[in-house]
Coordinates of C-alpha atoms in Angstrom, one line a residue:
X1 CA -25.0 44.6 2.2
X2 CA -24.3 43.5 5.8
X3 CA -21.3 41.4 6.9
X4 CA -23.4 38.2 7.0
X5 CA -24.5 38.7 3.4
X6 CA -21.0 39.5 2.3
X7 CA -19.7 36.4 3.9
X8 CA -22.4 34.3 2.3
X9 CA -21.6 35.8 -1.1
X10 CA -17.9 35.2 -0.7
X11 CA -18.5 31.6 0.3
X12 CA -20.7 31.0 -2.8
X13 CA -18.0 32.7 -5.0
X14 CA -15.4 30.5 -3.4
X15 CA -17.4 27.3 -4.2
X16 CA -17.8 28.5 -7.8
X17 CA -14.0 29.0 -7.9
X18 CA -13.4 25.5 -6.7
X19 CA -15.8 24.1 -9.4
X20 CA -13.9 26.1 -12.0
X21 CA -10.5 24.7 -10.7
X22 CA -11.8 21.1 -10.9
X23 CA -13.1 21.6 -14.4
X24 CA -10.0 23.5 -15.6
X25 CA -7.7 20.7 -14.4
X26 CA -9.7 18.3 -16.5
X27 CA -9.6 20.7 -19.5
X28 CA -5.9 21.2 -19.2
X29 CA -5.3 17.4 -19.1
X30 CA -7.3 17.2 -22.3
X31 CA -5.3 20.0 -23.8
X32 CA -2.1 18.1 -22.9
X33 CA -3.5 15.1 -24.9
X34 CA -4.1 17.5 -27.8
X35 CA -0.4 18.7 -27.4
X36 CA 0.8 15.1 -27.8
X37 CA -1.3 14.7 -31.0
X38 CA 0.2 17.9 -32.3
X39 CA 3.7 16.6 -31.6
X40 CA 2.9 13.4 -33.6
X41 CA 1.1 15.4 -36.3
X42 CA -1.9 13.2 -35.7
X43 CA -4.5 15.9 -34.8
X44 CA -7.7 15.5 -36.8
X45 CA -9.9 18.5 -37.8
X46 CA -12.6 17.4 -35.3
X47 CA -10.1 17.4 -32.4
X48 CA -8.7 20.8 -33.5
X49 CA -12.2 22.2 -33.1
X50 CA -12.6 20.7 -29.7
X51 CA -9.2 22.1 -28.6
X52 CA -10.3 25.6 -29.8
X53 CA -13.6 25.4 -27.9
X54 CA -11.8 24.5 -24.7
X55 CA -9.4 27.3 -25.1
X56 CA -12.2 29.8 -25.9
X57 CA -14.1 28.8 -22.7
X58 CA -11.0 29.0 -20.5
X59 CA -9.9 32.4 -21.9
X60 CA -13.3 33.9 -21.1
X61 CA -13.5 32.5 -17.5
X62 CA -10.0 32.2 -16.0
X63 CA -9.6 35.8 -15.2
X64 CA -13.0 36.0 -13.5
X65 CA -12.1 33.1 -11.2
X66 CA -8.7 34.5 -10.1
X67 CA -6.3 33.3 -12.8
X68 CA -5.6 36.3 -15.0
X69 CA -2.3 35.0 -16.3
X70 CA -3.9 31.7 -17.3
X71 CA -6.6 33.7 -19.1
X72 CA -4.2 35.8 -21.0
X73 CA -2.0 32.8 -22.0
X74 CA -5.1 30.8 -23.1
X75 CA -6.4 33.7 -25.1
X76 CA -3.1 34.0 -27.0
X77 CA -3.2 30.3 -27.9
X78 CA -6.9 30.5 -28.8
X79 CA -6.2 33.2 -31.4
X80 CA -3.6 31.0 -33.1
X81 CA -5.9 27.9 -32.9
X82 CA -8.7 30.0 -34.4
X83 CA -6.5 30.8 -37.4
X84 CA -5.7 27.1 -37.8
X85 CA -9.4 26.2 -37.7
X86 CA -10.4 28.9 -40.3
X87 CA -7.5 27.7 -42.5
X88 CA -8.6 24.1 -42.4
X89 CA -12.2 25.0 -43.0
X90 CA -11.2 27.1 -46.0
X91 CA -9.4 24.2 -47.5
X92 CA -12.5 22.0 -47.2
X93 CA -11.1 19.5 -44.9
X94 CA -13.4 16.8 -43.4
X95 CA -13.7 16.1 -39.6
X96 CA -11.3 13.1 -39.9
X97 CA -8.6 14.8 -42.0
X98 CA -5.4 15.5 -40.1
X99 CA -4.3 19.1 -39.8
X100 CA -0.9 20.6 -39.3
X101 CA -0.3 22.7 -36.2
X102 CA 2.9 24.3 -35.1
X103 CA 4.7 22.1 -32.4
X104 CA 5.4 25.4 -30.6
X105 CA 1.7 25.5 -29.8
X106 CA 2.0 22.1 -28.1
X107 CA 4.6 23.5 -25.8
X108 CA 2.4 26.5 -25.0
X109 CA -0.6 24.1 -24.2
X110 CA 1.6 22.1 -21.8
X111 CA 2.7 25.4 -20.1
X112 CA -0.9 26.2 -19.1
X113 CA -0.8 23.5 -16.4
X114 CA 1.8 25.5 -14.4
X115 CA -0.3 28.7 -14.6
X116 CA -3.3 26.8 -13.1
X117 CA -1.3 25.8 -10.1
X118 CA -0.5 29.4 -9.1
X119 CA -2.2 30.7 -6.0
X120 CA -5.5 32.1 -7.3
X121 CA -6.8 35.6 -6.6
X122 CA -9.8 35.1 -4.5
X123 CA -13.0 36.0 -6.3
X124 CA -14.2 39.2 -4.7
X125 CA -17.6 40.4 -3.7
X126 CA -16.4 43.9 -3.6
X127 CA -18.0 44.9 -6.8
X128 CA -21.4 43.4 -5.8
X129 CA -21.0 44.9 -2.3
X130 CA -20.5 48.4 -3.7
X131 CA -23.3 48.0 -6.2
X132 CA -25.9 46.3 -4.1
X133 CA -28.7 48.3 -2.7
X134 CA -28.5 48.7 1.1
X135 CA -31.3 47.5 3.3
X136 CA -32.6 51.0 3.6
X137 CA -33.0 51.1 -0.2
X138 CA -35.5 48.3 -0.2
X139 CA -38.7 50.0 -1.3
X140 CA -41.3 49.6 -4.0
X141 CA -41.2 52.8 -6.1
X142 CA -43.5 55.8 -6.1
X143 CA -46.9 54.1 -6.1
X144 CA -48.2 53.4 -2.7
X145 CA -45.6 55.6 -1.0
X146 CA -45.3 59.3 -0.5
X147 CA -43.0 61.2 -2.9
X148 CA -41.2 63.8 -0.9
X149 CA -40.0 67.2 -2.1
X150 CA -37.3 68.9 0.2
X151 CA -36.8 72.6 -0.6
X152 CA -33.2 73.4 0.3
X153 CA -31.2 76.7 0.6
X154 CA -29.8 79.2 3.0
X155 CA -33.2 80.9 2.9
X156 CA -36.2 79.1 1.4
X157 CA -38.7 82.1 1.5
X158 CA -38.5 82.3 -2.3
X159 CA -39.6 78.7 -2.6
X160 CA -42.5 78.8 0.0
X161 CA -45.2 79.4 -2.6
X162 CA -43.8 76.8 -4.9
X163 CA -43.8 74.3 -2.2
X164 CA -47.5 75.0 -1.4
X165 CA -48.4 74.6 -5.1
X166 CA -46.6 71.2 -5.4
X167 CA -48.4 69.9 -2.3
X168 CA -51.6 70.1 -4.3
X169 CA -50.3 67.4 -6.7
X170 CA -50.0 64.9 -3.8
X171 CA -46.4 65.4 -2.9
X172 CA -45.3 65.7 0.7
X173 CA -43.3 69.0 0.8
X174 CA -41.1 70.6 3.4
X175 CA -38.2 72.9 3.7
X176 CA -34.7 72.6 5.1
X177 CA -31.8 75.0 5.7
X178 CA -28.4 73.8 4.5
X179 CA -26.9 76.0 7.2
X180 CA -28.0 73.0 9.4
X181 CA -26.8 70.2 7.1
X182 CA -26.8 67.5 9.7
X183 CA -30.4 68.1 10.6
X184 CA -31.5 68.1 7.0
X185 CA -29.5 64.9 6.3
X186 CA -31.1 63.2 9.3
X187 CA -34.5 64.2 8.1
X188 CA -34.0 62.9 4.6
X189 CA -32.8 59.6 6.2
X190 CA -36.1 59.4 8.1
X191 CA -38.2 59.9 4.9
X192 CA -38.6 57.1 2.4
X193 CA -36.2 57.1 -0.5
X194 CA -38.5 58.7 -3.2
X195 CA -37.2 62.1 -2.2
X196 CA -36.4 65.0 -4.6
X197 CA -34.3 68.1 -3.6
X198 CA -35.5 71.5 -4.8
X199 CA -33.4 74.7 -4.9
X200 CA -32.9 78.0 -6.7
X201 CA -30.1 78.3 -9.2
X202 CA -28.2 80.9 -7.1
X203 CA -27.8 78.4 -4.3
X204 CA -27.3 75.3 -6.5
X205 CA -23.5 75.1 -5.8
X206 CA -24.1 75.0 -2.0
X207 CA -26.9 72.4 -2.4
X208 CA -24.7 70.2 -4.5
X209 CA -21.8 70.5 -1.9
X210 CA -24.3 69.5 0.8
X211 CA -25.5 66.4 -1.2
X212 CA -21.9 65.4 -1.9
X213 CA -20.8 65.7 1.7
X214 CA -23.8 64.6 3.7
X215 CA -26.0 62.3 1.6
X216 CA -25.4 58.7 0.3
X217 CA -23.1 58.4 -2.7
X218 CA -24.4 55.2 -4.3
X219 CA -24.5 56.1 -8.0
X220 CA -28.0 54.8 -8.7
X221 CA -29.5 56.2 -5.5
X222 CA -28.3 59.9 -5.6
X223 CA -31.0 62.3 -4.5
X224 CA -32.1 64.1 -7.7
X225 CA -31.7 67.9 -7.6
X226 CA -34.4 70.1 -9.4
X227 CA -33.3 73.7 -9.8
X228 CA -35.5 76.7 -10.6
X229 CA -34.4 80.1 -11.8
X230 CA -35.1 83.3 -13.7
X231 CA -33.0 82.9 -16.9
X232 CA -33.2 80.4 -19.8
X233 CA -30.1 81.4 -21.6
X234 CA -27.6 78.8 -22.9
X235 CA -25.0 80.1 -20.4
X236 CA -27.4 79.6 -17.5
X237 CA -28.4 76.1 -18.6
X238 CA -24.8 75.1 -19.2
X239 CA -23.8 76.3 -15.7
X240 CA -26.6 74.5 -14.0
X241 CA -25.8 71.3 -15.9
X242 CA -22.1 71.6 -15.1
X243 CA -22.9 71.9 -11.4
X244 CA -24.8 68.6 -11.6
X245 CA -28.5 69.5 -11.4
X246 CA -30.8 66.8 -12.6
X247 CA -33.4 69.2 -14.0
X248 CA -33.9 73.0 -14.5
X249 CA -37.1 75.0 -14.8
X250 CA -37.3 78.7 -15.7
X251 CA -39.9 81.1 -14.5
X252 CA -42.8 81.4 -15.2
X253 CA -43.1 77.8 -14.1
X254 CA -45.3 75.3 -15.8
X255 CA -46.5 73.6 -12.6
X256 CA -47.8 70.5 -14.3
X257 CA -44.6 69.9 -16.2
X258 CA -42.6 70.4 -13.0
X259 CA -44.9 68.0 -11.1
X260 CA -44.5 65.4 -13.9
X261 CA -40.7 65.7 -13.8
X262 CA -40.6 65.3 -10.1
X263 CA -42.9 62.2 -10.4
X264 CA -40.7 60.7 -13.1
X265 CA -37.5 61.2 -11.1
X266 CA -39.1 59.6 -8.1
X267 CA -40.2 56.6 -10.2
X268 CA -36.7 56.3 -11.6
X269 CA -35.1 56.5 -8.3
X270 CA -37.7 54.3 -6.6
X271 CA -37.7 51.4 -9.0
X272 CA -36.3 48.5 -7.0
X273 CA -35.2 45.9 -9.6
X274 CA -32.4 47.5 -11.6
X275 CA -33.3 45.3 -14.5
X276 CA -34.0 41.8 -15.8
X277 CA -31.0 40.1 -17.5
X278 CA -31.0 36.8 -19.4
X279 CA -27.5 35.3 -19.5
X280 CA -26.8 32.8 -22.3
X281 CA -23.6 31.0 -21.7
X282 CA -22.6 27.3 -21.8
X283 CA -20.0 27.8 -19.1
X284 CA -22.1 26.9 -16.1
X285 CA -19.6 28.2 -13.5
X286 CA -19.1 31.5 -15.2
X287 CA -22.8 32.0 -15.9
X288 CA -23.7 31.3 -12.3
X289 CA -21.0 33.7 -11.2
X290 CA -22.5 36.5 -13.3
X291 CA -26.0 35.7 -12.0
X292 CA -24.9 35.7 -8.4
X293 CA -23.1 39.0 -8.7
X294 CA -26.0 40.7 -10.5
X295 CA -28.6 39.4 -8.1
X296 CA -26.6 40.7 -5.1
X297 CA -26.6 44.1 -6.8
X298 CA -30.5 44.1 -7.1
X299 CA -30.6 42.9 -10.7
X300 CA -32.9 40.0 -11.6
X301 CA -30.8 37.5 -13.6
X302 CA -31.4 34.1 -15.1
X303 CA -29.0 31.7 -16.8
X304 CA -29.7 29.7 -20.0
X305 CA -26.9 27.2 -20.6
X306 CA -28.7 25.2 -23.3
X307 CA -29.4 27.3 -26.4
X308 CA -32.4 25.1 -27.3
X309 CA -34.2 26.6 -24.2
X310 CA -33.5 30.2 -25.3
X311 CA -36.8 31.2 -27.0
X312 CA -39.0 29.6 -24.3
X313 CA -36.9 31.4 -21.6
X314 CA -37.3 34.7 -23.4
X315 CA -41.1 34.4 -23.3
X316 CA -41.2 33.3 -19.7
X317 CA -38.7 35.8 -18.3
X318 CA -39.2 38.9 -20.5
X319 CA -35.8 40.4 -20.0
X320 CA -34.6 44.0 -20.4
X321 CA -31.3 42.7 -21.7
X322 CA -29.6 39.6 -23.1
X323 CA -25.9 38.9 -22.3
X324 CA -24.8 36.1 -24.7
X325 CA -21.5 34.4 -25.4
X326 CA -20.5 34.4 -29.1
X327 CA -19.5 30.7 -29.0
X328 CA -21.7 28.1 -27.2
X329 CA -20.1 24.8 -28.1
X330 CA -22.0 23.7 -31.2
X331 CA -24.0 26.9 -31.5
X332 CA -23.1 30.4 -32.6
X333 CA -24.3 33.3 -30.5
X334 CA -24.4 35.4 -33.7
X335 CA -26.9 32.9 -35.3
X336 CA -28.9 32.9 -32.0
X337 CA -29.1 36.7 -32.1
X338 CA -30.4 36.5 -35.6
X339 CA -32.9 33.9 -34.5
X340 CA -34.2 36.1 -31.6
X341 CA -34.9 38.9 -34.1
X342 CA -37.2 36.6 -36.1
X343 CA -39.9 37.4 -33.5
X344 CA -41.2 41.0 -33.8
X345 CA -41.6 41.4 -30.0
X346 CA -37.8 41.0 -29.6
X347 CA -36.7 43.4 -32.3
X348 CA -36.0 46.1 -29.7
X349 CA -34.5 43.8 -27.1
X350 CA -30.8 44.8 -26.5
X351 CA -28.4 41.9 -27.1
X352 CA -24.9 42.3 -25.8
X353 CA -22.2 39.8 -26.6
X354 CA -20.1 38.8 -23.6
X355 CA -17.1 37.1 -25.2
X356 CA -13.3 36.9 -25.1
X357 CA -13.4 38.0 -28.8
X358 CA -11.3 41.2 -28.9
X359 CA -10.7 41.6 -32.7
X360 CA -12.6 44.9 -33.7
X361 CA -13.3 43.5 -37.2
X362 CA -14.8 40.3 -35.9
X363 CA -16.8 42.3 -33.4
X364 CA -18.3 44.5 -36.0
X365 CA -19.1 41.5 -38.2
X366 CA -20.9 39.9 -35.3
X367 CA -22.7 43.1 -34.4
X368 CA -24.0 43.5 -37.9
X369 CA -26.0 40.3 -37.6
X370 CA -28.3 41.1 -34.7
X371 CA -26.6 42.3 -31.5
X372 CA -25.9 45.8 -30.1
X373 CA -22.6 45.7 -28.3
X374 CA -19.6 43.7 -27.0
X375 CA -18.3 43.3 -23.5
X376 CA -14.9 41.6 -23.7
X377 CA -14.2 38.8 -21.2
X378 CA -13.0 38.8 -18.5
X379 CA -15.0 41.6 -16.9
X380 CA -14.7 42.6 -13.3
X381 CA -17.8 42.3 -11.1
X382 CA -18.1 46.0 -10.7
X383 CA -17.8 46.7 -14.4
X384 CA -20.4 44.0 -15.1
X385 CA -22.9 45.6 -12.7
X386 CA -22.4 49.1 -13.9
X387 CA -22.6 48.1 -17.6
X388 CA -25.8 46.1 -17.0
X389 CA -27.4 48.9 -15.0
X390 CA -26.7 51.5 -17.7
X391 CA -28.0 49.3 -20.5
X392 CA -31.1 48.2 -18.6
X393 CA -31.9 51.8 -17.8
X394 CA -31.6 52.8 -21.5
X395 CA -33.6 49.7 -22.6
X396 CA -36.4 50.6 -20.2
X397 CA -36.4 54.2 -21.5
X398 CA -36.9 53.0 -25.0
X399 CA -39.5 50.5 -24.0
X400 CA -41.5 53.3 -22.3
X401 CA -41.4 55.3 -25.5
X402 CA -42.9 52.4 -27.4
X403 CA -45.3 51.1 -24.8
X404 CA -46.6 54.2 -23.0
X405 CA -48.9 56.9 -24.0
X406 CA -47.0 60.0 -24.9
X407 CA -49.3 62.5 -23.1
X408 CA -49.6 60.7 -19.8
X409 CA -46.8 58.2 -19.6
X410 CA -49.3 55.5 -18.8
X411 CA -49.6 52.1 -20.5
X412 CA -51.3 52.2 -23.9
X413 CA -54.7 50.7 -24.6
X414 CA -53.5 47.3 -25.9
X415 CA -51.0 46.8 -23.1
X416 CA -53.3 47.6 -20.3
X417 CA -55.8 45.1 -21.7
X418 CA -53.0 42.5 -21.7
X419 CA -52.4 43.3 -18.0
X420 CA -56.0 42.6 -17.1
X421 CA -55.7 39.2 -18.8
X422 CA -52.5 38.5 -16.8
X423 CA -54.1 39.6 -13.5
X424 CA -57.0 37.2 -14.2
X425 CA -54.5 34.4 -14.6
X426 CA -52.7 35.4 -11.4
X427 CA -56.1 35.4 -9.5
X428 CA -56.8 31.9 -10.7
X429 CA -53.3 30.7 -9.6
X430 CA -53.0 32.5 -6.3
X431 CA -56.7 32.6 -5.4
X432 CA -56.7 36.3 -4.4
X433 CA -59.3 38.9 -5.2
X434 CA -58.6 41.7 -7.7
X435 CA -60.6 44.6 -9.2
X436 CA -60.6 46.5 -12.5
X437 CA -61.7 50.1 -12.6
X438 CA -62.9 52.1 -15.6
X439 CA -62.5 55.8 -14.9
X440 CA -63.7 58.8 -17.0
X441 CA -63.6 62.6 -16.7
X442 CA -67.0 64.2 -16.5
X443 CA -68.2 66.6 -19.2
X444 CA -64.7 66.5 -20.8
X445 CA -66.0 67.6 -24.2
X446 CA -67.2 70.8 -22.5
X447 CA -63.7 71.4 -21.2
X448 CA -62.2 71.0 -24.6
X449 CA -64.9 73.2 -26.3
X450 CA -64.7 75.9 -23.7
X451 CA -61.0 76.1 -22.8
X452 CA -59.3 74.4 -25.7
X453 CA -57.6 71.0 -26.2
X454 CA -54.4 72.3 -24.6
X455 CA -56.3 72.8 -21.4
X456 CA -57.9 69.4 -21.8
X457 CA -54.5 67.8 -22.1
X458 CA -53.5 69.5 -18.9
X459 CA -56.5 68.0 -17.1
X460 CA -55.7 64.5 -18.4
X461 CA -52.0 64.7 -17.4
X462 CA -52.9 66.0 -14.0
X463 CA -55.2 63.1 -13.3
X464 CA -52.5 60.7 -14.5
X465 CA -50.1 62.1 -12.0
X466 CA -52.6 62.0 -9.2
X467 CA -53.3 58.3 -9.9
X468 CA -49.6 57.5 -9.9
X469 CA -49.2 59.2 -6.6
X470 CA -52.2 57.6 -4.9
X471 CA -51.9 54.0 -6.1
X472 CA -49.6 51.2 -5.1
X473 CA -46.6 50.0 -7.0
X474 CA -48.5 46.7 -7.7
X475 CA -51.4 48.6 -9.2
X476 CA -51.4 49.1 -13.0
X477 CA -52.6 52.2 -14.8
X478 CA -53.4 52.6 -18.4
X479 CA -54.9 55.2 -20.7
X480 CA -57.8 53.4 -22.3
X481 CA -58.6 56.1 -24.8
X482 CA -59.4 59.8 -24.8
X483 CA -60.3 60.8 -21.3
X484 CA -60.8 57.2 -20.1
X485 CA -58.4 55.4 -17.8
X486 CA -58.3 51.7 -16.9
X487 CA -56.9 50.6 -13.5
X488 CA -56.0 47.2 -12.2
X489 CA -56.0 46.8 -8.4
X490 CA -54.5 43.4 -7.5
X491 CA -55.3 41.7 -4.2
X492 CA -58.0 44.3 -3.5
X493 CA -61.6 43.8 -2.3
X494 CA -64.3 45.6 -4.2
X495 CA -65.4 47.7 -1.2
X496 CA -61.8 48.8 -0.6
X497 CA -61.4 49.7 -4.3
X498 CA -64.6 51.8 -4.2
X499 CA -63.4 53.8 -1.2
X500 CA -60.0 54.3 -2.7
X501 CA -61.4 55.7 -6.0
X502 CA -63.9 57.8 -4.1
X503 CA -61.0 59.4 -2.2
X504 CA -59.0 60.0 -5.4
X505 CA -62.1 61.5 -7.0
X506 CA -62.6 63.9 -4.1
X507 CA -58.9 65.0 -4.3
X508 CA -59.2 65.6 -8.0
X509 CA -62.4 67.6 -7.7
X510 CA -60.6 70.0 -5.4
X511 CA -57.9 70.8 -7.9
X512 CA -58.3 74.2 -9.6
X513 CA -57.3 74.6 -13.3
X514 CA -56.6 78.0 -14.8
X515 CA -57.2 79.2 -18.4
X516 CA -55.8 82.7 -18.3
X517 CA -57.5 84.5 -15.5
X518 CA -60.5 82.1 -15.4
X519 CA -60.5 79.0 -13.2
X520 CA -62.5 75.8 -13.5
X521 CA -62.7 72.4 -11.8
X522 CA -63.4 68.9 -13.2
X523 CA -64.9 65.8 -11.6
X524 CA -64.6 62.1 -12.5
X525 CA -66.8 59.0 -12.6
X526 CA -65.7 55.4 -12.2
X527 CA -67.0 51.9 -12.4
X528 CA -65.5 49.0 -10.4
X529 CA -65.8 45.3 -11.3
X530 CA -64.4 42.2 -9.6
X531 CA -62.0 40.4 -12.1
X532 CA -62.7 37.0 -10.4
X533 CA -66.3 37.1 -11.4
X534 CA -65.6 36.6 -15.1
X535 CA -64.1 33.8 -17.3
X536 CA -62.3 36.2 -19.6
X537 CA -60.7 39.6 -19.1
X538 CA -62.7 41.4 -21.8
X539 CA -65.9 40.6 -19.8
X540 CA -64.4 42.1 -16.6
X541 CA -63.5 45.3 -18.6
X542 CA -67.0 45.4 -20.1
X543 CA -68.5 45.1 -16.6
X544 CA -66.5 48.0 -15.2
X545 CA -67.5 50.0 -18.3
X546 CA -71.2 49.2 -17.6
X547 CA -70.8 50.3 -14.0
X548 CA -69.2 53.5 -15.2
X549 CA -72.1 54.4 -17.4
X550 CA -74.5 53.5 -14.6
X551 CA -72.7 56.1 -12.5
X552 CA -72.9 58.7 -15.3
X553 CA -76.7 58.1 -15.6
X554 CA -76.9 58.5 -11.9
X555 CA -75.4 61.9 -11.8
X556 CA -71.6 61.5 -12.3
X557 CA -68.9 62.5 -9.8
X558 CA -68.8 59.2 -8.0
X559 CA -68.1 55.4 -8.1
X560 CA -70.4 52.5 -8.9
X561 CA -69.6 48.9 -8.1
X562 CA -70.8 46.4 -10.8
X563 CA -73.4 44.0 -9.5
X564 CA -74.1 40.9 -11.6
X565 CA -77.4 40.2 -9.9
X566 CA -80.6 41.2 -11.5
X567 CA -81.3 43.8 -8.8
X568 CA -78.7 46.2 -10.2
X569 CA -75.5 47.9 -9.4
X570 CA -74.4 49.7 -6.2
X571 CA -73.4 53.3 -6.2

């Protein structure tokens, strides 16, 4: 983050702090009135509940806005007030019944005013500054950009053949000597950020030292290190893991598995948004503070202050994670978590309580009713960012397991069809042109019958990797079934789509597959249709499918564009 951005962030945090101060002064004045009622033993049950809610909110937010002593003192009083509330409730008191509260609590309530007048600690952007992606990190992932493999070592002769083999899978591969570390670091800086380091296990320690000393240290942007070696013993694996390698492959190498791992690491490192977080908190200043800090760190965040809007916001925003206070005035976060789980689509959505509740028993009781974890307020900006990143990353891993095809890692049949429907809606809203492509491997049954289903799986996975490398981040890829793939190319003219798929088909036809000592090659056929030509997405998919079979009847190994006119389709 540059100095201008930091200054802007600091100014917005300062304004939030001023809003907190203004609100807190009003709250403390109200608490002083409660103190007077306690002195007179004239505090009704309804006012006791209001007093507790004010204390709960202040305990959770004071530390964040630079008043840690106020937050600690408020939290101590809140605990005592909570006991009074629970005791009154257990006795079945009505809202108008007077409750007995220790007069000592009244003195503690009045003492809060003095803590508020202390010079506040300025809300800091340091956490967001450290966690935010730098300008050079603004990129769109592995689709539409070249994935780079940099072979490193004192001597890279051993890796030369491996580098050549990886280039066949669409990676840009080159070598660098760590004996000239400044030159290598400069070269990696020139390349885009989807870069993977490759080395042999005997030189792993030196490569890790180079990475530590010469390459950026931002935790979520470290260059992954893939290590290859000759041994697969536990001791070797442990040593490699201890030195910090991201992945290890033992000879003889499975090239497809290695290529897939490199691809996944590039995707992981190249995904720009660090996650989507829905914050549910009735404390507007605190919720806006969290949103601001997370957004500056590259995390998409949205605030819901009215629980009545929660379910509609979930559907519209589709978050990776929900951060929710346990107490939201008249609503319970625990009950809201249970409500969220009523809808099957949200059963796997991580819900983290962000609350000042620090009693382990109360936390466990709350967790048992629908949430996954507790973050205890106040949390520092840096801790919030790191916690959210970790949880969003894990959530996306689990989501991928549920939503993606296990063989290829592509979207499953039902989900890719949903994406076509969404793209049709986007075309209508934005007025742009998009295409859908149905793609199929030629004579695939012959591959399975001749070389076995294991070799067939290798062919399918290889095509999936090639598609990921050659398409844009905005393009969507799904495994439609068997050897069929469905592609969505947003904002793409049909003639451009045809040329793109023809180029991919040519590259795929050049790949050589081996079954023992025997080699074979495979071609593909594709049909392209303009999504805009159809009122519903299923018809667009059907049109692409018709174009595909027209291509197969015309000799395979090519691309046909769907033509709705009576004349016919264009190959």
